[in-house]
Amino acid sequence: MLMAKKRDFVVFGLGKFGQSVAQTLSMNGCDVLAIDKNEEIIQDIASTVTHAVQADVTDQDALSALGVRNFDAAIIAISNDMQSSIMATILVKELGVPYVLAKAQNEIHKKVLEKVGADKVVFPEREIGVRIANNLISENFVDYIELSEDYSIVEVSILDEWIGKSLKELDMRAKYGINVMAIRQGANISITPGPDVTLKEGDVLVVIGSNKDLKKINIIKH
């Protein structure tokens, strides 16, 4: 996984998304350089990241002087200024940053970012919206992470008919086409539980599967 290997991050653009990413990375022990053209925003975030600098993200000389080439990953958190977002992506790739994640405004923006070298493009607002909507419409749904258009990881409250049965008896891979990754019992989490584990009332399963298969157990509705 990316986060297990990469420890030094540079974040361009400190709107709500950029600040959230920068501060969360910093809280998890990563070195974070936060860059924005707004001095007031830089002052606000300075105490919560490793370094915060006012700079023009489209100025290659400025980025070179800041040592951007030495970072493991860059987050281009600019979406309201498409030109700056695209230029920043081009520049950090030219400077040799190995991994670039960029925020897009729309599908056209996404395609351009991918063309100029972004390794991953995200739509944070859309992804949060999908997650919330699935929470609202799924009866036994606890949490949801969309891996792609076709596959998801979900936390699901166990069905009444599963209580007292072992994973071997339920044989979810054969019956539903899903795999159980973990079982959460209150604050305790059992990773890769064995086939003889018996499910109890209140257990929450962490499962992975195709959205089509997940609908079989009423986790996701459309």
Short mmCIF file of C-alpha atoms in Angstrom, two decimals:
data_model
loop_
_atom_site.label_atom_id
_atom_site.label_comp_id
_atom_site.label_asym_id
_atom_site.label_seq_id
_atom_site.Cartn_x
_atom_site.Cartn_y
_atom_site.Cartn_z
CA MET A 1 0.00 0.00 0.00
CA LEU A 2 1.13 3.54 -0.74
CA MET A 3 0.84 4.83 2.81
CA ALA A 4 3.04 2.05 4.20
CA LYS A 5 5.95 3.10 1.99
CA LYS A 6 5.70 6.84 1.53
CA ARG A 7 6.49 9.17 4.39
CA ASP A 8 7.26 12.58 2.87
CA PHE A 9 4.39 14.48 1.23
CA VAL A 10 3.96 17.84 -0.42
CA VAL A 11 0.42 19.23 -0.60
CA PHE A 12 -0.47 21.95 -3.12
CA GLY A 13 -3.60 23.97 -2.41
CA LEU A 14 -4.97 24.34 1.10
CA GLY A 15 -8.72 24.45 0.71
CA LYS A 16 -10.79 22.18 2.94
CA PHE A 17 -9.62 19.04 1.15
CA GLY A 18 -5.95 20.04 1.04
CA GLN A 19 -5.87 21.08 4.69
CA SER A 20 -7.60 17.88 5.77
CA VAL A 21 -5.12 15.71 3.85
CA ALA A 22 -2.07 17.67 5.04
CA GLN A 23 -3.10 17.69 8.71
CA THR A 24 -4.11 14.03 8.74
CA LEU A 25 -0.81 12.96 7.18
CA SER A 26 1.05 15.08 9.70
CA MET A 27 -0.91 13.62 12.63
CA ASN A 28 0.11 10.16 11.41
CA GLY A 29 3.81 10.97 11.63
CA CYS A 30 4.51 11.97 8.03
CA ASP A 31 6.66 14.90 7.00
CA VAL A 32 4.39 17.35 5.19
CA LEU A 33 5.22 20.44 3.17
CA ALA A 34 2.04 22.48 2.59
CA ILE A 35 2.06 25.06 -0.21
CA ASP A 36 -0.52 27.72 -1.03
CA LYS A 37 -0.45 31.21 -2.52
CA ASN A 38 -2.56 32.60 0.33
CA GLU A 39 -0.38 33.83 3.21
CA GLU A 40 -3.28 33.83 5.68
CA ILE A 41 -4.01 30.16 5.04
CA ILE A 42 -0.30 29.34 5.43
CA GLN A 43 -0.25 31.03 8.83
CA ASP A 44 -3.34 29.10 9.93
CA ILE A 45 -1.92 25.69 9.05
CA ALA A 46 1.75 26.28 9.92
CA SER A 47 1.52 24.83 13.43
CA THR A 48 -0.09 21.58 12.29
CA VAL A 49 2.30 20.47 9.50
CA THR A 50 6.08 20.12 9.19
CA HIS A 51 6.50 23.11 6.87
CA ALA A 52 4.03 25.57 5.36
CA VAL A 53 5.15 27.91 2.58
CA GLN A 54 3.53 30.64 0.51
CA ALA A 55 4.45 30.04 -3.13
CA ASP A 56 3.12 30.00 -6.66
CA VAL A 57 2.50 26.33 -7.47
CA THR A 58 3.10 27.04 -11.19
CA ASP A 59 6.59 28.48 -10.61
CA GLN A 60 9.10 25.72 -11.38
CA ASP A 61 12.04 27.64 -9.92
CA ALA A 62 10.17 28.13 -6.64
CA LEU A 63 9.27 24.45 -6.45
CA SER A 64 12.86 23.45 -7.19
CA ALA A 65 14.12 25.77 -4.46
CA LEU A 66 11.69 24.15 -1.99
CA GLY A 67 13.16 20.73 -2.75
CA VAL A 68 9.89 19.30 -4.06
CA ARG A 69 11.84 16.67 -6.03
CA ASN A 70 12.84 15.04 -2.72
CA PHE A 71 9.28 14.16 -1.69
CA ASP A 72 7.81 10.68 -2.07
CA ALA A 73 4.36 11.89 -3.12
CA ALA A 74 2.53 15.05 -4.09
CA ILE A 75 -1.14 15.85 -3.54
CA ILE A 76 -2.50 18.43 -5.99
CA ALA A 77 -5.52 19.60 -4.00
CA ILE A 78 -6.42 22.42 -6.40
CA SER A 79 -9.63 22.08 -8.41
CA ASN A 80 -11.14 25.55 -8.72
CA ASP A 81 -8.17 26.74 -10.81
CA MET A 82 -7.86 24.08 -13.49
CA GLN A 83 -4.84 25.64 -15.16
CA SER A 84 -2.84 25.80 -11.92
CA SER A 85 -3.85 22.23 -11.09
CA ILE A 86 -2.64 20.95 -14.45
CA MET A 87 0.58 22.99 -14.37
CA ALA A 88 1.41 21.85 -10.83
CA THR A 89 0.90 18.22 -11.88
CA ILE A 90 3.20 18.64 -14.88
CA LEU A 91 5.89 20.39 -12.84
CA VAL A 92 6.05 17.90 -9.98
CA LYS A 93 6.27 15.01 -12.43
CA GLU A 94 9.06 16.81 -14.32
CA LEU A 95 10.85 17.37 -11.03
CA GLY A 96 10.74 13.62 -10.42
CA VAL A 97 8.12 13.14 -7.70
CA PRO A 98 7.30 9.41 -7.97
CA TYR A 99 3.59 9.52 -7.08
CA VAL A 100 1.06 12.27 -7.75
CA LEU A 101 -2.53 12.28 -6.56
CA ALA A 102 -4.68 15.08 -7.95
CA LYS A 103 -8.15 16.39 -7.20
CA ALA A 104 -10.36 16.95 -10.25
CA GLN A 105 -13.29 19.29 -10.82
CA ASN A 106 -14.97 17.25 -13.54
CA GLU A 107 -14.39 14.40 -15.99
CA ILE A 108 -12.58 16.59 -18.55
CA HIS A 109 -10.24 17.86 -15.82
CA LYS A 110 -9.66 14.25 -14.75
CA LYS A 111 -8.72 13.14 -18.25
CA VAL A 112 -6.26 16.02 -18.66
CA LEU A 113 -4.64 15.32 -15.27
CA GLU A 114 -4.19 11.67 -16.22
CA LYS A 115 -2.71 12.68 -19.59
CA VAL A 116 -0.10 14.93 -17.97
CA GLY A 117 1.02 12.29 -15.48
CA ALA A 118 -1.23 12.13 -12.40
CA ASP A 119 -1.01 8.62 -10.95
CA LYS A 120 -4.42 8.86 -9.32
CA VAL A 121 -7.27 11.35 -9.71
CA VAL A 122 -10.01 11.75 -7.10
CA PHE A 123 -13.37 13.47 -6.72
CA PRO A 124 -13.56 13.82 -2.90
CA GLU A 125 -17.01 15.41 -2.78
CA ARG A 126 -18.48 12.81 -5.14
CA GLU A 127 -16.89 9.93 -3.24
CA ILE A 128 -18.21 11.22 0.09
CA GLY A 129 -21.64 11.65 -1.49
CA VAL A 130 -21.66 8.05 -2.72
CA ARG A 131 -20.61 6.83 0.71
CA ILE A 132 -23.30 8.79 2.54
CA ALA A 133 -26.01 7.78 0.06
CA ASN A 134 -25.17 4.09 0.45
CA ASN A 135 -25.26 4.49 4.22
CA LEU A 136 -28.75 5.97 3.98
CA ILE A 137 -30.31 3.35 1.71
CA SER A 138 -28.75 0.12 2.97
CA GLU A 139 -30.58 -1.59 5.81
CA ASN A 140 -27.75 -3.44 7.57
CA PHE A 141 -24.99 -1.22 6.27
CA VAL A 142 -22.44 0.23 8.73
CA ASP A 143 -19.71 1.68 6.52
CA TYR A 144 -18.72 1.60 2.88
CA ILE A 145 -15.58 2.10 0.81
CA GLU A 146 -15.92 2.02 -2.97
CA LEU A 147 -12.77 0.47 -4.46
CA SER A 148 -14.00 0.91 -8.03
CA GLU A 149 -17.27 1.09 -9.92
CA ASP A 150 -17.67 -2.66 -9.45
CA TYR A 151 -16.07 -3.56 -6.10
CA SER A 152 -16.47 -2.37 -2.52
CA ILE A 153 -15.37 -3.07 1.03
CA VAL A 154 -18.19 -2.80 3.54
CA GLU A 155 -18.85 -3.19 7.23
CA VAL A 156 -22.15 -5.00 7.68
CA SER A 157 -24.19 -5.86 10.75
CA ILE A 158 -24.75 -9.61 10.68
CA LEU A 159 -28.16 -10.90 9.66
CA ASP A 160 -30.31 -12.63 12.30
CA GLU A 161 -30.02 -15.94 10.49
CA TRP A 162 -26.22 -15.82 10.78
CA ILE A 163 -26.16 -15.65 14.60
CA GLY A 164 -24.75 -18.81 16.17
CA LYS A 165 -23.33 -20.10 12.90
CA SER A 166 -19.67 -20.44 11.98
CA LEU A 167 -18.09 -18.89 8.92
CA LYS A 168 -17.57 -22.43 7.61
CA GLU A 169 -21.29 -23.17 7.89
CA LEU A 170 -22.23 -19.88 6.21
CA ASP A 171 -19.65 -20.38 3.42
CA MET A 172 -20.09 -16.82 2.20
CA ARG A 173 -17.66 -17.14 -0.67
CA ALA A 174 -19.73 -19.95 -2.20
CA LYS A 175 -23.18 -18.57 -1.35
CA TYR A 176 -22.64 -14.85 -1.90
CA GLY A 177 -19.32 -14.49 -3.71
CA ILE A 178 -17.85 -12.33 -0.92
CA ASN A 179 -14.84 -12.71 1.37
CA VAL A 180 -14.79 -11.95 5.10
CA MET A 181 -11.71 -9.86 5.92
CA ALA A 182 -12.36 -9.23 9.62
CA ILE A 183 -14.94 -9.40 12.41
CA ARG A 184 -15.48 -6.46 14.73
CA GLN A 185 -16.85 -7.21 18.21
CA GLY A 186 -17.21 -3.90 20.02
CA ALA A 187 -13.71 -2.43 20.23
CA ASN A 188 -12.04 -5.72 19.31
CA ILE A 189 -11.19 -6.62 15.72
CA SER A 190 -10.26 -10.11 14.54
CA ILE A 191 -8.33 -10.02 11.26
CA THR A 192 -8.71 -12.93 8.80
CA PRO A 193 -10.93 -14.98 11.15
CA GLY A 194 -10.76 -18.77 10.88
CA PRO A 195 -13.60 -20.89 9.49
CA ASP A 196 -14.65 -22.16 12.94
CA VAL A 197 -15.36 -18.67 14.34
CA THR A 198 -19.01 -18.45 15.42
CA LEU A 199 -20.90 -15.22 14.85
CA LYS A 200 -22.58 -13.52 17.80
CA GLU A 201 -25.29 -10.90 18.06
CA GLY A 202 -23.78 -7.43 17.59
CA ASP A 203 -20.87 -8.64 15.45
CA VAL A 204 -19.93 -6.54 12.43
CA LEU A 205 -18.30 -8.17 9.41
CA VAL A 206 -15.78 -6.44 7.17
CA VAL A 207 -16.30 -7.98 3.74
CA ILE A 208 -15.06 -7.41 0.20
CA GLY A 209 -16.82 -8.29 -3.01
CA SER A 210 -18.42 -7.05 -6.18
CA ASN A 211 -21.34 -4.67 -5.77
CA LYS A 212 -23.46 -7.21 -7.62
CA ASP A 213 -22.64 -9.91 -5.07
CA LEU A 214 -22.97 -7.57 -2.08
CA LYS A 215 -26.56 -6.85 -3.10
CA LYS A 216 -27.33 -10.53 -2.49
CA ILE A 217 -27.14 -9.95 1.24
CA ASN A 218 -28.89 -6.60 1.02
CA ILE A 219 -25.80 -4.57 1.84
CA ILE A 220 -26.06 -2.28 -1.16
CA LYS A 221 -29.28 -1.24 -2.88
CA HIS A 222 -29.63 0.80 -6.04
#
